[in-house]
Amino acid sequence: MSSRTTGEVTLVKQKSMAAWIQWFFEGFLYGDAWWARIRIALVVLTVDLIATVFAILFEPITLIRVWHNLVFPSLLLVGSLWICLLIARDFFETSRSKSKIRLMVVGLIAFIGLSIWLESEFLKIVGMTGPFIGHYLLAPWAVLVTTTMAVSGYIQNIYHIDSHGLALLYLLSSFCGIAYPKLAISNGQRQIDIDKISRLDLIGGPGYITIDPSNAALIEEQSNYSRALSGGNFFVSRFGYITSIVYLGDQRGHVPSVSAITRDGITVTVREIELRFRIWSPAQVDNKTQGQFSNIVPYPHTAQAVRASIYNQAVDDRGLTSWSESVKNIVVGRITGYISERELDQIVTPNYEQAEPRDQIRKLLFAVETQNKLRDIGAQLLWCDIGHFEEDSAAMAQRLEAWSAKWMGNANVIRAQGEAQRVAYQELGRAEGQADLLMSIIHALDDIDLSKEKKDQNIRNIILMRTAQVLESLADTSKPVINKKTLPSD
C-alpha cells in the first residue's frame, strides 16, 4: 500500500472518529429520553467517584461501606427524585385530584422506607465494618444542587415563568429524561386543564404531543427546521416549540359588510358575505371526490400548505393578521375590485346583453389567479355566497332626482309637441271650414240667375241665406246639451 493510500485511510479514520465524538457529545448535551438517562447516571457516578476519592484519601474504607454510605444514598435520592418529578408534573400540569397526589406522596414515603429496610436487612446478612463516610457526599451534592437552583432561576427569568417550581421541573425533567410533559391538540386548540400550565406550550420540548387527525401542528426545532405533524403521537425534542396549530377541516367565514365605489362615483355596500374554505391540498383538486372528505384521507393537506398558512400571513397596522382573516381579505378584495371597475347600472340593473354580476364575481373568485393567490397562504376556497348589494341612500336619491328630471323633461317636450299639433289642427280646420263656405257661395252663385234685372236681388238672398245658416250653426254649437232623463215630468 502506498503512502498516499495510507494517508487517505488515516484521514478517513480521523474524520470518522471526530464524527463519532461529535455525535456522542451532541447526544450527551442535547439528546432526550435515553440520552437523558445516561446523563443522570453519569452525574450520579461522578458524584460517587468524587466522594469515594476523598474518602480513600482520609479514611480506611471497605466496599460495603462505599455501597452503604455513598452509592445507596445516591440511588435512593435518584429514585425519590423520579417519583417527585411525577408528582410535580401532576400538580402543575394535570387536573388530578388531591387524593391521587396524596396517594403518590404516600407511595414515595413507602418507597424510601422499604428501600432503607431492605438495605438494613442486607447489611445484617453481610455485616459492615469501617468508619462512616457518607459526609463526603455533602460537598458534591451541594455543588450540584446549587448549580441546579441557579440554572432553574435563569430559566424562570428568560421564559418569564411565575413559578420557580415549574422552571425547576422543566430543568430536571429535561436533564434526567423523567416526567416529560404531555399535551393533546384537538379542535384547533391546545387542550390544557383550567388553572394548569403546560411546559410544552410555555417553553417547548422535550415532551409528547397527541394530535387529532383534524388538526396539524407546526413544530420549530433547531437549525431553522420545522415539522408539520398531524394525526398521531409525536415526540418533541429539546428546543422544539409548537409554533401554531391549524384546523384541517372546513372553516366558515362571515363578512358583515364591505363597501366600494363604482366607476361613476356611487358607494355600493355588499352585506352578509359567507364563505367556506380549508387548507389547500392537491387531493382537493385532482381526486374524483372534487375536494370532499374520503375514508382514506379524511383531512387532505400538505406540509407546505400548513407552513404557508402560518409563515405567509400578512401584517397590518393592527399587527399580525390571522389566516382566516387573510382568506377573507383576498375574497373581499376580488369583490370590491369588480365593483370599482364598473358603473352602478352594470351591477344593480344589468340588461339581457350583459352577464349577471353575481355569476361574474363567482367566476372571478374561482379563477386560476385567485386560487393561486389563496394557495400562497395555504388556503382553498370551496364555496362563497356574495350576499346582497346595497346602494348609498343619499347618492341614490340624487340619482333618482336626476333621472326623474330627465324623464319629466322628455314628457314636457312631448306634451308641447302635442299642444302645438292641436293648435295647428284647429287652425287647419277653421281654414277648411272657411274654404267650404266660400265654395258653397261660389256654387250658389253658379246656380242663380245673374241676369241684369234679378242680379242684385239674388245675391242679397244668397248672402242672407248663408248668414242664417252660419247663425243657426253657431246657435247649435253654443246650445247646452240637456239630458232628457234629468227633466222633471209634468
XYZ file of C-alpha atoms in Angstrom:
490
model
C 0.000 0.000 0.000
C 1.375 3.395 -0.977
C 1.959 6.191 1.471
C -0.768 8.228 -0.241
C -3.298 5.463 0.262
C -2.266 5.015 3.867
C -2.654 8.758 4.484
C -6.148 8.747 2.945
C -7.217 5.809 5.129
C -5.814 7.568 8.220
C -7.671 10.771 7.277
C -10.918 8.859 6.816
C -10.462 7.196 10.215
C -9.757 10.571 11.829
C -12.884 12.040 10.294
C -14.897 9.043 11.362
C -13.542 9.249 14.893
C -14.246 13.001 15.037
C -17.781 12.410 13.785
C -18.378 9.769 16.451
C -17.015 12.045 19.162
C -19.173 14.919 17.937
C -22.221 12.642 17.803
C -21.600 11.455 21.355
C -21.144 14.925 22.850
C -24.134 16.365 20.995
C -26.254 13.460 22.152
C -24.964 13.754 25.708
C -25.580 17.515 25.864
C -28.775 17.864 23.829
C -30.207 14.364 23.496
C -33.523 13.359 25.006
C -35.064 10.227 26.523
C -32.285 7.610 26.782
C -29.511 10.160 26.417
C -31.024 11.934 29.428
C -30.929 8.738 31.462
C -27.292 8.306 30.521
C -26.646 11.863 31.693
C -28.175 11.332 35.130
C -26.329 8.030 35.503
C -23.008 9.673 34.669
C -23.735 12.565 37.061
C -24.505 10.174 39.929
C -21.453 8.095 39.080
C -19.251 11.222 39.023
C -20.547 12.411 42.405
C -19.937 8.986 43.956
C -16.458 8.775 42.469
C -15.540 12.210 43.848
C -16.841 11.259 47.302
C -15.043 7.901 47.121
C -11.741 9.533 46.183
C -11.950 11.921 49.141
C -12.923 9.053 51.440
C -9.961 6.952 50.285
C -7.609 9.852 50.945
C -8.744 10.391 54.522
C -10.458 7.183 55.709
C -9.814 3.424 55.742
C -12.880 2.160 53.843
C -14.368 -1.075 52.542
C -16.566 -1.774 49.503
C -19.571 -2.468 51.734
C -19.099 0.908 53.403
C -18.813 2.627 49.976
C -22.026 0.958 48.885
C -23.958 1.789 52.046
C -22.712 5.341 52.662
C -22.195 6.593 49.104
C -23.825 4.544 46.327
C -27.051 3.532 48.082
C -27.954 7.107 49.227
C -27.325 8.384 45.690
C -29.544 5.719 44.132
C -32.227 6.340 46.748
C -32.061 10.042 46.012
C -32.428 9.460 42.252
C -35.376 7.120 42.773
C -37.068 9.613 45.093
C -36.381 12.385 42.587
C -38.081 10.315 39.874
C -41.270 9.996 41.936
C -41.128 13.661 42.998
C -40.955 14.787 39.376
C -44.037 12.707 38.551
C -45.867 14.270 41.489
C -44.783 17.774 40.414
C -45.931 17.140 36.828
C -49.376 16.107 38.027
C -49.528 19.103 40.363
C -48.600 21.727 37.745
C -49.958 20.269 34.504
C -52.853 17.873 35.091
C -56.166 18.068 36.852
C -55.679 15.030 39.026
C -57.461 15.183 42.349
C -55.618 15.971 45.536
C -56.370 12.487 46.814
C -54.374 10.908 43.975
C -51.477 13.267 44.610
C -51.579 12.349 48.312
C -51.533 8.696 47.310
C -48.391 9.302 45.251
C -46.768 11.049 48.238
C -47.607 8.031 50.394
C -46.046 5.831 47.714
C -42.875 7.934 47.835
C -42.643 7.550 51.608
C -43.271 3.816 51.280
C -40.559 3.527 48.644
C -37.997 5.290 50.828
C -38.938 3.254 53.906
C -38.913 -0.056 52.054
C -35.553 0.689 50.448
C -33.973 1.575 53.797
C -35.434 -1.562 55.437
C -34.139 -3.826 52.678
C -30.724 -2.194 52.891
C -30.560 -2.672 56.658
C -31.557 -6.341 56.294
C -28.851 -6.775 53.665
C -26.243 -5.266 55.983
C -27.246 -7.650 58.781
C -26.536 -10.524 56.475
C -23.157 -9.422 55.090
C -22.006 -7.314 58.003
C -20.288 -3.954 57.702
C -17.069 -2.553 59.079
C -15.209 0.758 58.775
C -15.979 4.374 59.650
C -18.965 6.370 58.316
C -18.030 8.165 55.077
C -21.431 9.492 53.953
C -20.474 13.063 54.792
C -18.157 13.094 51.781
C -21.290 13.235 49.590
C -22.347 16.567 51.023
C -19.899 18.763 49.112
C -20.501 17.408 45.551
C -24.238 17.166 46.083
C -24.298 20.735 47.489
C -22.472 21.991 44.389
C -24.898 20.084 42.158
C -27.982 21.373 43.982
C -26.702 24.970 43.995
C -25.969 24.822 40.271
C -29.403 23.345 39.590
C -31.187 26.069 41.523
C -29.194 28.803 39.764
C -29.948 27.370 36.306
C -33.651 26.973 37.142
C -33.744 30.631 38.194
C -32.189 31.584 34.861
C -34.844 29.558 33.013
C -37.574 31.232 35.045
C -36.187 34.635 34.086
C -35.777 34.129 30.341
C -39.169 32.442 29.889
C -40.998 34.778 32.321
C -42.368 31.908 34.392
C -44.217 32.867 37.551
C -43.431 29.655 39.405
C -39.856 28.711 40.240
C -41.042 25.158 40.845
C -42.207 24.866 37.233
C -38.821 26.070 35.956
C -37.086 23.553 38.240
C -39.399 20.806 36.996
C -38.546 21.669 33.371
C -34.803 21.608 34.084
C -34.765 18.314 35.998
C -37.196 16.634 33.626
C -35.201 17.674 30.564
C -31.855 16.749 32.060
C -32.908 13.438 33.600
C -35.447 12.312 30.968
C -38.123 11.894 33.643
C -41.767 13.085 33.723
C -41.876 14.546 30.238
C -44.959 16.747 29.693
C -47.860 15.550 27.576
C -50.134 17.773 25.510
C -53.234 16.937 23.466
C -54.254 19.034 20.443
C -57.801 18.939 19.082
C -60.417 21.336 17.708
C -57.637 23.671 16.669
C -56.558 24.304 20.276
C -54.158 23.073 22.928
C -56.116 21.053 25.463
C -54.808 22.399 28.767
C -56.705 21.936 32.005
C -58.105 25.001 33.692
C -55.671 26.722 36.072
C -52.847 24.489 34.812
C -49.699 25.207 32.812
C -48.119 23.135 30.044
C -44.346 23.219 29.659
C -44.717 22.253 26.004
C -46.890 25.289 25.381
C -44.946 27.724 27.546
C -41.327 26.658 26.976
C -41.232 23.822 24.471
C -39.781 20.321 24.341
C -38.905 17.768 25.347
C -42.322 16.198 25.614
C -45.045 14.228 23.905
C -47.969 15.596 21.880
C -51.085 13.813 20.708
C -52.627 15.443 17.639
C -56.172 14.796 16.459
C -56.467 13.821 12.745
C -58.414 17.022 12.045
C -55.534 19.196 13.281
C -51.959 19.914 12.280
C -49.213 21.424 14.415
C -46.086 23.148 13.156
C -43.078 22.337 15.335
C -39.978 24.507 15.037
C -36.745 22.854 16.089
C -33.027 23.573 15.923
C -31.273 24.934 12.819
C -34.457 26.595 11.477
C -36.031 23.186 10.907
C -39.783 22.745 11.144
C -42.144 19.782 11.043
C -45.850 19.739 10.173
C -47.418 16.927 12.207
C -50.947 15.575 12.186
C -52.929 12.576 13.381
C -50.827 10.657 15.910
C -48.471 10.701 18.881
C -45.171 12.522 18.440
C -42.122 13.388 20.474
C -40.965 16.990 20.572
C -37.236 17.165 21.198
C -35.469 19.759 23.281
C -35.654 23.288 21.833
C -38.692 22.191 19.846
C -41.615 24.607 20.102
C -45.221 24.416 18.904
C -45.411 27.469 16.659
C -49.036 27.223 15.647
C -51.984 24.866 15.299
C -54.059 24.600 12.128
C -57.536 23.118 11.859
C -57.703 20.923 8.740
C -61.485 20.700 8.409
C -63.799 23.075 6.584
C -63.865 26.550 8.072
C -66.545 29.186 7.603
C -66.027 32.893 7.261
C -68.508 35.740 7.588
C -68.079 39.332 6.423
C -70.934 41.563 7.680
C -70.399 44.349 5.147
C -67.833 45.839 2.804
C -68.103 48.996 0.687
C -66.656 50.026 -2.671
C -67.113 52.999 -5.021
C -68.294 52.348 -8.557
C -66.721 53.928 -11.596
C -69.457 56.577 -11.676
C -68.790 57.555 -8.044
C -71.608 55.805 -6.135
C -70.891 53.804 -2.982
C -72.134 50.202 -3.090
C -72.174 48.093 0.080
C -72.105 44.290 -0.092
C -73.642 42.733 3.012
C -73.626 39.241 4.542
C -70.808 37.593 2.590
C -70.413 33.919 3.533
C -67.548 31.649 2.503
C -66.177 28.174 3.219
C -62.511 27.243 2.920
C -59.820 24.921 4.272
C -56.144 24.004 3.978
C -55.041 23.541 0.375
C -54.186 20.084 -0.904
C -53.726 18.648 -4.429
C -56.259 15.954 -3.487
C -58.956 18.616 -3.296
C -58.401 19.418 -6.970
C -57.295 16.151 -8.551
C -59.319 13.413 -6.906
C -62.719 12.253 -8.081
C -64.430 13.480 -4.944
C -63.760 17.090 -6.018
C -62.407 18.145 -2.671
C -64.814 16.198 -0.469
C -63.694 14.118 2.506
C -62.780 10.488 1.892
C -62.249 7.499 4.167
C -58.643 7.121 3.058
C -57.622 10.755 3.536
C -60.272 12.364 5.757
C -58.406 15.662 6.024
C -56.132 16.118 2.988
C -53.302 18.592 3.388
C -49.633 19.105 2.685
C -46.830 20.222 4.961
C -46.083 23.066 2.548
C -49.670 24.349 2.815
C -49.512 24.213 6.626
C -46.271 26.206 6.616
C -47.715 28.714 4.129
C -50.796 29.262 6.306
C -48.517 30.242 9.189
C -45.473 31.898 7.637
C -47.232 33.809 4.815
C -49.641 35.768 6.988
C -49.943 39.491 6.351
C -49.153 42.266 8.822
C -51.145 45.497 9.041
C -51.297 48.425 11.435
C -53.111 46.244 13.969
C -50.429 43.548 13.913
C -50.328 40.033 12.522
C -53.404 39.057 10.526
C -54.857 35.639 11.223
C -55.067 33.026 8.481
C -58.860 33.170 8.250
C -58.766 36.970 8.020
C -56.209 36.728 5.204
C -58.570 34.462 3.264
C -61.443 36.895 3.838
C -59.304 39.815 2.691
C -58.482 38.103 -0.611
C -62.146 37.299 -1.290
C -63.294 40.781 -0.300
C -60.565 42.335 -2.443
C -61.830 40.497 -5.514
C -65.431 41.592 -4.891
C -64.579 45.256 -4.285
C -62.260 45.242 -7.295
C -65.109 44.061 -9.512
C -67.393 46.824 -8.203
C -64.829 49.597 -8.626
C -64.249 48.666 -12.281
C -67.937 49.032 -13.269
C -70.768 51.537 -13.186
C -73.767 51.210 -10.915
C -76.175 50.169 -13.674
C -73.898 47.279 -14.626
C -74.134 45.959 -11.071
C -77.698 46.567 -9.896
C -79.637 46.776 -13.206
C -77.819 44.750 -15.873
C -79.669 44.223 -19.155
C -80.021 40.958 -21.005
C -76.951 41.640 -23.126
C -74.704 41.861 -20.039
C -73.709 38.923 -17.815
C -75.167 38.538 -14.330
C -72.843 40.321 -11.830
C -73.071 37.507 -9.290
C -72.004 34.936 -11.864
C -69.105 37.129 -12.932
C -67.957 37.620 -9.340
C -68.260 33.888 -8.658
C -66.155 33.075 -11.733
C -63.627 35.672 -10.624
C -63.365 34.111 -7.156
C -62.739 30.633 -8.580
C -60.437 31.799 -11.353
C -56.875 30.473 -11.522
C -55.393 33.812 -10.464
C -57.477 33.966 -7.280
C -56.869 30.299 -6.458
C -53.112 30.762 -6.834
C -53.230 33.768 -4.534
C -55.098 31.720 -1.947
C -52.675 28.853 -2.434
C -49.803 31.179 -1.495
C -51.281 31.333 2.013
C -52.162 27.628 2.007
C -55.924 28.053 1.509
C -58.501 26.542 -0.826
C -61.843 28.327 -1.391
C -64.692 25.819 -1.537
C -67.826 27.966 -1.643
C -68.870 31.615 -1.414
C -72.206 33.412 -1.090
C -71.828 37.020 -2.206
C -74.757 38.308 -0.168
C -76.760 41.301 -1.428
C -75.904 44.749 -2.797
C -76.989 47.940 -1.079
C -76.534 51.403 -2.588
C -75.878 54.679 -0.766
C -79.297 56.220 0.003
C -78.186 59.855 -0.413
C -76.457 59.142 -3.716
C -79.426 57.130 -4.941
C -81.840 59.963 -4.020
C -79.739 62.413 -6.018
C -79.505 59.907 -8.850
C -83.305 59.419 -8.774
C -83.834 63.168 -8.886
C -81.567 63.478 -11.914
C -83.275 60.503 -13.533
C -86.780 61.927 -12.911
C -85.752 65.350 -14.231
C -84.641 63.742 -17.459
C -87.916 61.905 -17.954
C -90.016 64.930 -16.892
C -88.177 66.992 -19.479
C -88.927 64.402 -22.120
C -92.582 64.366 -21.070
C -92.809 68.180 -21.277
C -91.327 68.132 -24.763
C -93.841 65.528 -25.905
C -96.706 67.473 -24.297
C -95.605 70.710 -26.007
C -95.404 68.933 -29.316
C -98.967 67.618 -28.836
C -100.260 71.093 -27.925
C -98.644 72.599 -30.980
C -100.181 69.941 -33.198
C -103.615 70.551 -31.613
C -103.416 74.309 -32.348
C -102.255 73.579 -35.870
C -105.118 71.178 -36.464
C -107.609 73.749 -35.108
C -106.321 76.429 -37.485
C -106.355 73.927 -40.309
C -109.979 73.001 -39.519
C -111.010 76.680 -39.375
C -109.364 77.344 -42.706
C -111.046 74.325 -44.244
C -114.418 75.498 -42.905
C -113.938 78.937 -44.428
C -112.910 77.375 -47.689
C -116.027 75.201 -47.679
C -118.163 78.272 -47.030
C -116.619 80.163 -49.925
C -117.008 77.170 -52.170
C -120.669 76.844 -51.273
C -121.159 80.520 -52.076
C -119.453 80.092 -55.414
C -121.576 77.085 -56.244
C -124.710 79.021 -55.250
C -123.683 81.870 -57.487
C -123.298 79.413 -60.301
C -126.881 78.173 -59.782
C -128.725 81.557 -59.601
C -129.829 83.747 -62.346
C -127.366 86.563 -62.757
C -129.337 88.437 -65.343
C -129.288 92.153 -65.113
C -132.745 92.543 -63.785
C -132.501 89.983 -60.906
C -128.751 90.031 -60.150
C -128.791 92.260 -57.086
C -131.833 90.594 -55.594
C -130.480 87.049 -55.942
C -127.082 87.909 -54.472
C -128.797 89.539 -51.494
C -130.907 86.419 -50.983
C -127.875 84.096 -51.084
C -125.982 86.217 -48.567
C -128.982 86.308 -46.224
C -129.476 82.579 -46.531
C -125.825 81.748 -45.827
C -125.759 84.188 -42.941
C -128.814 82.493 -41.481
C -127.109 79.100 -41.881
C -123.970 80.367 -40.099
C -126.048 81.835 -37.269
C -128.002 78.639 -36.959
C -124.797 76.544 -36.778
C -123.373 78.917 -34.160
C -126.552 78.590 -32.129
C -126.380 74.784 -32.337
C -122.750 74.667 -31.091
C -123.365 77.092 -28.192
C -126.630 75.419 -27.043
C -126.022 73.284 -23.871
C -126.796 69.640 -24.117
C -129.821 68.785 -21.892
C -130.198 65.233 -20.740
C -133.861 64.430 -21.152
C -133.679 61.915 -18.345
C -132.965 64.712 -15.863
C -136.009 66.836 -16.833
C -138.874 66.711 -14.353
C -142.016 65.042 -15.587
C -145.212 67.019 -15.951
